[in-house]
Tab-separated table of C-alpha atoms in Angstrom:
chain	number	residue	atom	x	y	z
A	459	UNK	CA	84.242	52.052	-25.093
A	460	UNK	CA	85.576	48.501	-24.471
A	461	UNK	CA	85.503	47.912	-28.420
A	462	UNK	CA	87.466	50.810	-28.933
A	463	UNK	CA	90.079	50.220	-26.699
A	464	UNK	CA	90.200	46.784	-27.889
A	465	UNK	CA	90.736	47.844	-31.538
A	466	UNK	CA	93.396	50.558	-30.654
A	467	UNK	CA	95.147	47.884	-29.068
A	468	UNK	CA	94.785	45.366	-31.669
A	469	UNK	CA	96.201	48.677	-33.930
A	470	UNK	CA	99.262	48.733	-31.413
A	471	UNK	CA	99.937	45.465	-31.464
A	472	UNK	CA	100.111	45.087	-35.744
A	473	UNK	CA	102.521	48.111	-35.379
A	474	UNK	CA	104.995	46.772	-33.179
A	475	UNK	CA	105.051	43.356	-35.621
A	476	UNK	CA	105.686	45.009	-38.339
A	477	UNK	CA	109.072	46.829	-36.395
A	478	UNK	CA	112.067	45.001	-36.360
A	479	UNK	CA	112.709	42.881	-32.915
A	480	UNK	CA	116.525	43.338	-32.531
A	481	UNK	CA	115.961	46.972	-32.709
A	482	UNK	CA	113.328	47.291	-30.432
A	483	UNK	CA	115.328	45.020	-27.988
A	484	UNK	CA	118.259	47.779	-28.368
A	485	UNK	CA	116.271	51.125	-28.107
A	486	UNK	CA	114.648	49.610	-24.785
A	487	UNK	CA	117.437	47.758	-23.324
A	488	UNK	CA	119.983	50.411	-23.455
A	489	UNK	CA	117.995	53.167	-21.280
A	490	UNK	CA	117.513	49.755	-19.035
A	491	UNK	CA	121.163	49.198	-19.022
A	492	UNK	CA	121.801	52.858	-17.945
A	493	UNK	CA	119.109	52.989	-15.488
A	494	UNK	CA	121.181	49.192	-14.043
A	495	UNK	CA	124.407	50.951	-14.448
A	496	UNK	CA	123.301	53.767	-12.042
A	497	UNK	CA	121.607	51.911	-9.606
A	498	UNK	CA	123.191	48.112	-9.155
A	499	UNK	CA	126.646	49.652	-10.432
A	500	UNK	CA	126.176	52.871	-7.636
A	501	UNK	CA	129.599	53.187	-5.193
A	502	UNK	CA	127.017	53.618	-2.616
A	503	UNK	CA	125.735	50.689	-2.965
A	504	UNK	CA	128.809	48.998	-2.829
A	505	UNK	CA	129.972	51.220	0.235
A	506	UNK	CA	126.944	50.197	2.160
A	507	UNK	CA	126.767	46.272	1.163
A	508	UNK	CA	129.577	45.418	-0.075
A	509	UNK	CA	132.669	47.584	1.295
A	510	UNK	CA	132.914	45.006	4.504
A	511	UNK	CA	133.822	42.491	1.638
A	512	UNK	CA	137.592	44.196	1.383
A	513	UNK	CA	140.364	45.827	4.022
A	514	UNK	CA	138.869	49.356	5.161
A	515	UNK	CA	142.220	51.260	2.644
A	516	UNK	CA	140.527	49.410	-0.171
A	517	UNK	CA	136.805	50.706	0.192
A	518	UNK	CA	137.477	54.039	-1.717
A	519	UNK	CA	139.197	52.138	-4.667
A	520	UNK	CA	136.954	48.885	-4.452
A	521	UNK	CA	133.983	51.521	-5.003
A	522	UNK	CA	135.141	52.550	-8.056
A	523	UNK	CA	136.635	49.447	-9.212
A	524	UNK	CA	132.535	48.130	-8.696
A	525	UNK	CA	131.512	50.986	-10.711
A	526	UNK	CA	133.989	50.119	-13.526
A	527	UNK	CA	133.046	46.700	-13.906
A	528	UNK	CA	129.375	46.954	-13.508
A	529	UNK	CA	129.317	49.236	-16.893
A	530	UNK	CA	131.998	46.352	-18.539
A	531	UNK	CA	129.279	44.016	-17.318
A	532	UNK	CA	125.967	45.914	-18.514
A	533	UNK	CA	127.624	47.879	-21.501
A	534	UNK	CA	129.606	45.036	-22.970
A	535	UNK	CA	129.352	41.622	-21.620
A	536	UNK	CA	124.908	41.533	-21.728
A	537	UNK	CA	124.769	43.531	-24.728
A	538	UNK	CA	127.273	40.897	-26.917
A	539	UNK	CA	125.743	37.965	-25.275
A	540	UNK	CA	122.073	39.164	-25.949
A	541	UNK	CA	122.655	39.800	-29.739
A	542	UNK	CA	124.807	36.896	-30.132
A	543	UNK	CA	122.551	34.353	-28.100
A	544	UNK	CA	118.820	35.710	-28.784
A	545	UNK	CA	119.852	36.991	-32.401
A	546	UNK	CA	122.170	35.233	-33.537
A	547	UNK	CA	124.377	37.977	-34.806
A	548	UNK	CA	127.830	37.133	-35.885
A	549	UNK	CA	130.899	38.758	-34.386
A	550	UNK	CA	131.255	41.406	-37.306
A	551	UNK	CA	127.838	42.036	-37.183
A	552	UNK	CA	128.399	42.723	-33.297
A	553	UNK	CA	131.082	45.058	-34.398
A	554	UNK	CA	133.861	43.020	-32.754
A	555	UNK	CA	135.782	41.995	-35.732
A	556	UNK	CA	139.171	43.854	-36.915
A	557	UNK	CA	137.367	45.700	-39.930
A	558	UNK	CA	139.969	48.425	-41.356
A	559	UNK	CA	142.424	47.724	-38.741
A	560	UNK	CA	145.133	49.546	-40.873
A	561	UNK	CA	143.045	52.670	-41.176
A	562	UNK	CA	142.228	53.017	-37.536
A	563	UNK	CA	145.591	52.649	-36.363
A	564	UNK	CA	146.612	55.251	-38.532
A	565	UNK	CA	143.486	57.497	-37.414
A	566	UNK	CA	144.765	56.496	-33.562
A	567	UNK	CA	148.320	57.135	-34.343
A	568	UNK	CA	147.515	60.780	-35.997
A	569	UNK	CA	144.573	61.837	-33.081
A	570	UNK	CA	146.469	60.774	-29.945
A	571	UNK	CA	149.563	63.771	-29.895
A	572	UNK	CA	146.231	66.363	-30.520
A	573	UNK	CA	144.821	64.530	-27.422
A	574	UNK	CA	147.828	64.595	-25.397
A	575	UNK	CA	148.064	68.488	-26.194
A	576	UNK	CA	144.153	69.243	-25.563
A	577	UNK	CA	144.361	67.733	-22.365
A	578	UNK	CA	146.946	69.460	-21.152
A	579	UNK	CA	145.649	72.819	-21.648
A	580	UNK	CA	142.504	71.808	-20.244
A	581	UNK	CA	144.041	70.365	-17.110
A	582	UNK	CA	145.184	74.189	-16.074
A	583	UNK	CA	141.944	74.663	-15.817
A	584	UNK	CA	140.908	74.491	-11.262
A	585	UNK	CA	137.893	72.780	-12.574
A	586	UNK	CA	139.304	70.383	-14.165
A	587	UNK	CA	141.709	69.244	-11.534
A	588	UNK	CA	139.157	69.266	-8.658
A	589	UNK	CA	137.794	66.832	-10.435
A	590	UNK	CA	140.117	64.294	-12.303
A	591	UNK	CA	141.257	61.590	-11.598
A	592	UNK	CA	137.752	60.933	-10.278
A	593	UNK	CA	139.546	59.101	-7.109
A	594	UNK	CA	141.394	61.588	-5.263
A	595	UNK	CA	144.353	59.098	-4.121
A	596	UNK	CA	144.990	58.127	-7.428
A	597	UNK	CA	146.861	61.893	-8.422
A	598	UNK	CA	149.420	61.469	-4.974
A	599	UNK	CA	149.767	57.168	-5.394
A	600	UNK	CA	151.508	55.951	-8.924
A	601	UNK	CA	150.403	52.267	-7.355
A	602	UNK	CA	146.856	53.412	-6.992
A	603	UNK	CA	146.881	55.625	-10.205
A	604	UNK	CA	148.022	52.480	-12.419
A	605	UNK	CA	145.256	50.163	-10.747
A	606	UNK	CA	142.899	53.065	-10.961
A	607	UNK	CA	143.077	53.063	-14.656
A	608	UNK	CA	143.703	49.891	-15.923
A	609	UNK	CA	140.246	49.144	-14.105
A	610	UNK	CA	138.862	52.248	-15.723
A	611	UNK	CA	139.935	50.687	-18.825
A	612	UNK	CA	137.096	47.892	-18.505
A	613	UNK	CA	134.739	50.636	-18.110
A	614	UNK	CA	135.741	51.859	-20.917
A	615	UNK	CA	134.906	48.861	-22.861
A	616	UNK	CA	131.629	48.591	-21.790
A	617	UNK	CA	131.195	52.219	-21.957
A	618	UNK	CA	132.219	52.116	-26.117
A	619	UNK	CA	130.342	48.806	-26.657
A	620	UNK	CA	126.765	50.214	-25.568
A	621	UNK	CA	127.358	53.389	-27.810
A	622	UNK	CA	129.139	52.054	-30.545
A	623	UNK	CA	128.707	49.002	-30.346
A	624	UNK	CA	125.485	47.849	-29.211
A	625	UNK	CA	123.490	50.654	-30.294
A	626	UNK	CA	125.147	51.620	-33.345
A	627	UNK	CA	125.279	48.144	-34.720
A	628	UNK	CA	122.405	46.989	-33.265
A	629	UNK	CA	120.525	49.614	-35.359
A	630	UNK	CA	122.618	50.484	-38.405
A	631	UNK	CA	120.701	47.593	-40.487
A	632	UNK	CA	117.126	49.627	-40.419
A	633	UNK	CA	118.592	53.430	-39.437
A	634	UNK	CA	121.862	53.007	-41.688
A	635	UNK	CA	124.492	55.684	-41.318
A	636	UNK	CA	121.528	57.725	-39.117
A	637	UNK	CA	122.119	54.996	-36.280
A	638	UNK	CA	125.451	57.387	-35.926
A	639	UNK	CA	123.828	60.132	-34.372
A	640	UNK	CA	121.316	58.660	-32.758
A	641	UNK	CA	123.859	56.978	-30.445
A	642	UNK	CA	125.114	60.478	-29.881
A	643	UNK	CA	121.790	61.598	-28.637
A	644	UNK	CA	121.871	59.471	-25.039
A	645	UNK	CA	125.905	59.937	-24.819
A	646	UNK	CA	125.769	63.654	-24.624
A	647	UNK	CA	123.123	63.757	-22.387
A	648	UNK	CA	124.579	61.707	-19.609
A	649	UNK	CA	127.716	64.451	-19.673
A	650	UNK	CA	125.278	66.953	-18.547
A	651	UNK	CA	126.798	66.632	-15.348
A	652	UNK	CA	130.358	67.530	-16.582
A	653	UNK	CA	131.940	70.977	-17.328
A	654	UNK	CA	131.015	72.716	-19.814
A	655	UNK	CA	133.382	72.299	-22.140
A	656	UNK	CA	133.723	68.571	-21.978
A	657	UNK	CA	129.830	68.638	-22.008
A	658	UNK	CA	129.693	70.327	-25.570
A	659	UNK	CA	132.665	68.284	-26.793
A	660	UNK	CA	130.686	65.299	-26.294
A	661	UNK	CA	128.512	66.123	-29.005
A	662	UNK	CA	131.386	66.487	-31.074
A	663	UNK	CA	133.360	63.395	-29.980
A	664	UNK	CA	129.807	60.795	-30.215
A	665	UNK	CA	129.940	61.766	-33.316
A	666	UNK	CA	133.371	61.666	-33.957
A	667	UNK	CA	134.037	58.528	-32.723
A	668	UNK	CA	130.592	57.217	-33.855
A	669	UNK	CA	131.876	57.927	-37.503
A	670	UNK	CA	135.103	56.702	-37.013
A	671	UNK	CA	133.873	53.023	-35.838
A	672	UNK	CA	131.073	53.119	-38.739
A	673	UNK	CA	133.886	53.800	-41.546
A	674	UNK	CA	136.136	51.043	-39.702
A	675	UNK	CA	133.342	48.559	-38.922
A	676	UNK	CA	134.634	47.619	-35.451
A	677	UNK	CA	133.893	49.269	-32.028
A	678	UNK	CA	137.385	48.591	-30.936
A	679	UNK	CA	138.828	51.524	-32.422
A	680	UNK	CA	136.980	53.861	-30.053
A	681	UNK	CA	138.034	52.161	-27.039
A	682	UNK	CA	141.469	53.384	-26.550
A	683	UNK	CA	140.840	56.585	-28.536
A	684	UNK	CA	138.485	57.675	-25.565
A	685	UNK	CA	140.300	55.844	-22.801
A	686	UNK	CA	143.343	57.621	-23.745
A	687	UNK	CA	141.618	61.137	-23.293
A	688	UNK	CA	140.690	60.269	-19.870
A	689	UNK	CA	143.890	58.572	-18.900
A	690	UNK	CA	146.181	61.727	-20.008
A	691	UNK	CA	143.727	64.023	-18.539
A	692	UNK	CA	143.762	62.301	-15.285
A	693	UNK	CA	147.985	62.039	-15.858
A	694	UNK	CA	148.339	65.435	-16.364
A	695	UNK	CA	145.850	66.544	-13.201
A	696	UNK	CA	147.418	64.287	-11.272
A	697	UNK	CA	151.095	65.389	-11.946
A	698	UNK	CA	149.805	69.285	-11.426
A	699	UNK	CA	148.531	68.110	-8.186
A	700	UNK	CA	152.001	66.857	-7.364
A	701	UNK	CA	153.871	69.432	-8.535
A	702	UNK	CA	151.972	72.523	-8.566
A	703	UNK	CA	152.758	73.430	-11.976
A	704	UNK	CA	150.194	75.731	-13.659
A	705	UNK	CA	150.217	77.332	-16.985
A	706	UNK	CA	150.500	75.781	-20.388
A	707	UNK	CA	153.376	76.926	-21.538
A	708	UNK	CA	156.679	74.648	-22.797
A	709	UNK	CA	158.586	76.142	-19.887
A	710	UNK	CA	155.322	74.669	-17.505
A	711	UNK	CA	155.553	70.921	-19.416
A	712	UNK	CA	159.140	70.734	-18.677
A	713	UNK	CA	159.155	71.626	-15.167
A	714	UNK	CA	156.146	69.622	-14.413
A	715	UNK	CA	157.556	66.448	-15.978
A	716	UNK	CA	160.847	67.067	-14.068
A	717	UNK	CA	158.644	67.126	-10.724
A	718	UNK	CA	158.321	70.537	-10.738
């Protein structure tokens, strides 16, 4: 018995030298990361050990400002430092260079208006706006709402980088163009949680936007692509709150950007 085991493990062992490191590293470290993210990056924790740390009207927006940075931490900062340090990966090879700069913009520039429409149908829905922005004060404070999301917008970095950056790029020289939906795989599943629409959509949009960053061969494309979908979601939720506007009409946009 103690043969066997030693030869199966001898077998396991010549497998995992004949894989490539950097990709191992990646397909472990990123459930890790998530796993960090939802524990050390929790509100709760935060509330409970940290909260005495600012004035008791911060708390609420302090949680989520920990929860923000935490993912900018784990999903960007660790991930860049780890393939640049351990290795050695070059910052196009990290996905951080300009690559076709001229063809994302364009892609940006033509995607944004169909944004800015989507999420304003889908912002009449009561779903919706019971549950963005994700901090309540932010849709009846325009001081809150603008600190709310440009610390959202760190989040959002990390939140890109560990997709498309870290694990698209970290991949793509052994899985090649596959390494595009295999990031989609882990991104869909952690919108379980979300409505059903935006749930499905995220299939559509990791591979959307994992396609888009392969063709352009920089991460930084996706960034405000999918930060802008949250930030005019949460802007047109937040201005429905204010105003009571519903329907999706041209009559509704008008009065609710006149303050209803």
């Amino acid at each position: 018995m103690l043969d066997r085991l030693r030869d199966e493990f001898r077998r396991a062992v010549a497998v995992l030298r004949r894989l490539d490191a950097q990709v191992l590293f990646v397909l472990v470290a990123v459930p890790l990361l998530v796993i960090a993210q939802q524990n050390l990056g929790s509100r709760t924790l935060f509330r409970e050990h940290l909260g005495g740390l600012v004035p008791d009207s911060w708390r609420g927006l302090g949680a989520w400002g920990w929860w923000f940075g935490m993912q900018g931490v784990l999903g960007f900062i660790i991930p860049v430092a780890a393939l640049a340090l351990v290795f050695r990966r070059k910052r196009d090879e990290l996905g951080l260079g300009a690559g076709d700069w001229k063809l994302a913009v364009a892609l940006a520039a033509a995607y944004l208006p169909i944004v800015a429409i989507g999420t304003w149908f889908l912002s009449d829905s009561v779903e919706f706006q019971a549950k963005y922005p994700h901090y309540g004060p932010a849709s009846s404070d325009w001081a809150v709402f603008i600190i709310y999301e440009a610390l959202f917008l760190f989040y959002w970095v990390g939140w890109e980088y560990l997709w498309r950056g870290f694990m698209l790029f970290g991949t793509a020289h052994v899985f090649g163009a596959y390494a595009i939906f295999i990031q989609t795989i882990p991104f869909a599943l952690l919108h379980l949680d979300k409505p059903l629409p935006e749930a499905i959509l995220s299939v559509v949009g990791g591979l959307a936007l994992g396609g888009l960053v392969w063709r352009c061969r920089s991460f930084w494309i996706a960034v405000p692509i999918h930060a802008a979908q949250m930030l005019l979601l949460d802007f047109w939720c937040a201005m429905r709150s204010r105003t009571g506007v519903t329907g999706t009409g041209f009559g509704e946009l008008v009065k609710l950007l006149g303050g209803g």
